[in-house]
Amino acid sequence: MRRWLACLALLACMAPVQAELRLQLDDEGLSLAERQASQRLLEEALQALPPTFRQRLDRTVEVRWEADLPAQSYGQSNGRQRLLLNRRLLPGLVS
């Protein structure tokens, strides 16, 4: 039994770890429809990126809708771990 557990532990250590970019929606203040539409957008964005690009960016990026971005802006990066999207664009995403 110990030998079996030791083998499992060794295999677990040898298994390749998949490092990958993760987009996490900050859904505070969003309706259910807005959350669902936003999550679909994030999933589509991840799928549009080449796999090697996603793997190299091994981090979680928080994505949030912000009302105070310039009208002509789709969004902006706020450091390496946060992406702000223009909230004025959200109604068009939901409808």
XYZ file of C-alpha atoms in Angstrom:
95
model
C 0.000 0.000 0.000
C 2.805 2.440 0.847
C 4.558 1.655 -2.411
C 1.355 2.424 -4.327
C 0.922 5.769 -2.529
C 4.578 6.635 -3.118
C 4.125 5.941 -6.856
C 1.038 8.169 -6.986
C 2.890 10.967 -5.198
C 5.805 10.663 -7.610
C 3.504 10.748 -10.639
C 1.718 13.794 -9.268
C 5.037 15.603 -8.916
C 6.062 14.672 -12.440
C 2.807 15.739 -14.101
C 3.264 18.902 -16.145
C 1.618 21.946 -14.623
C -0.455 23.909 -17.096
C 0.372 27.567 -16.635
C -2.132 29.750 -18.386
C -3.708 33.186 -18.450
C -6.942 33.381 -16.477
C -9.480 36.205 -16.840
C -11.576 36.661 -13.714
C -14.667 38.845 -13.912
C -15.366 41.247 -11.059
C -19.142 40.973 -11.285
C -20.041 43.304 -8.423
C -23.000 45.460 -9.434
C -23.760 43.492 -12.609
C -27.129 41.951 -13.400
C -27.353 38.263 -14.236
C -27.582 39.047 -17.967
C -24.558 41.373 -17.736
C -22.545 38.723 -15.870
C -23.398 36.061 -18.435
C -22.594 38.307 -21.395
C -19.337 39.421 -19.776
C -18.290 35.856 -19.061
C -18.988 34.881 -22.686
C -16.869 37.831 -23.829
C -13.965 36.746 -21.621
C -14.198 33.145 -22.833
C -14.227 34.293 -26.467
C -11.255 36.584 -25.813
C -9.245 33.725 -24.322
C -10.115 31.441 -27.232
C -8.975 34.095 -29.713
C -5.479 34.174 -28.204
C -2.882 31.711 -29.465
C -2.315 28.870 -26.949
C 1.377 29.694 -26.543
C 0.510 33.303 -25.709
C -1.985 32.188 -23.030
C 0.577 29.804 -21.557
C 3.303 32.438 -21.364
C 1.017 34.826 -19.494
C 0.687 32.693 -16.392
C -1.399 35.011 -14.250
C -4.913 35.893 -13.234
C -6.181 39.188 -14.606
C -9.200 40.748 -12.928
C -11.602 42.264 -15.460
C -13.999 44.969 -14.339
C -16.472 47.293 -16.052
C -15.727 50.952 -15.223
C -18.011 53.932 -15.864
C -15.322 56.622 -15.689
C -13.211 55.647 -18.705
C -12.998 58.077 -21.641
C -15.922 57.680 -24.061
C -13.644 56.783 -26.995
C -11.861 54.062 -24.990
C -12.814 50.384 -25.019
C -10.742 49.772 -21.941
C -7.362 50.095 -20.312
C -4.898 48.107 -18.329
C -4.478 49.030 -14.717
C -1.262 47.210 -13.936
C -0.459 43.630 -14.854
C -3.374 42.093 -12.956
C -6.333 44.322 -13.829
C -8.181 45.198 -17.022
C -10.841 47.893 -16.970
C -13.537 47.841 -19.654
C -15.703 50.805 -20.621
C -19.094 50.272 -18.983
C -20.793 52.325 -21.724
C -20.229 49.326 -24.027
C -21.898 46.792 -21.740
C -25.541 47.397 -22.816
C -24.619 46.591 -26.430
C -23.043 43.353 -25.288
C -26.163 42.269 -23.403
C -28.739 43.101 -26.086
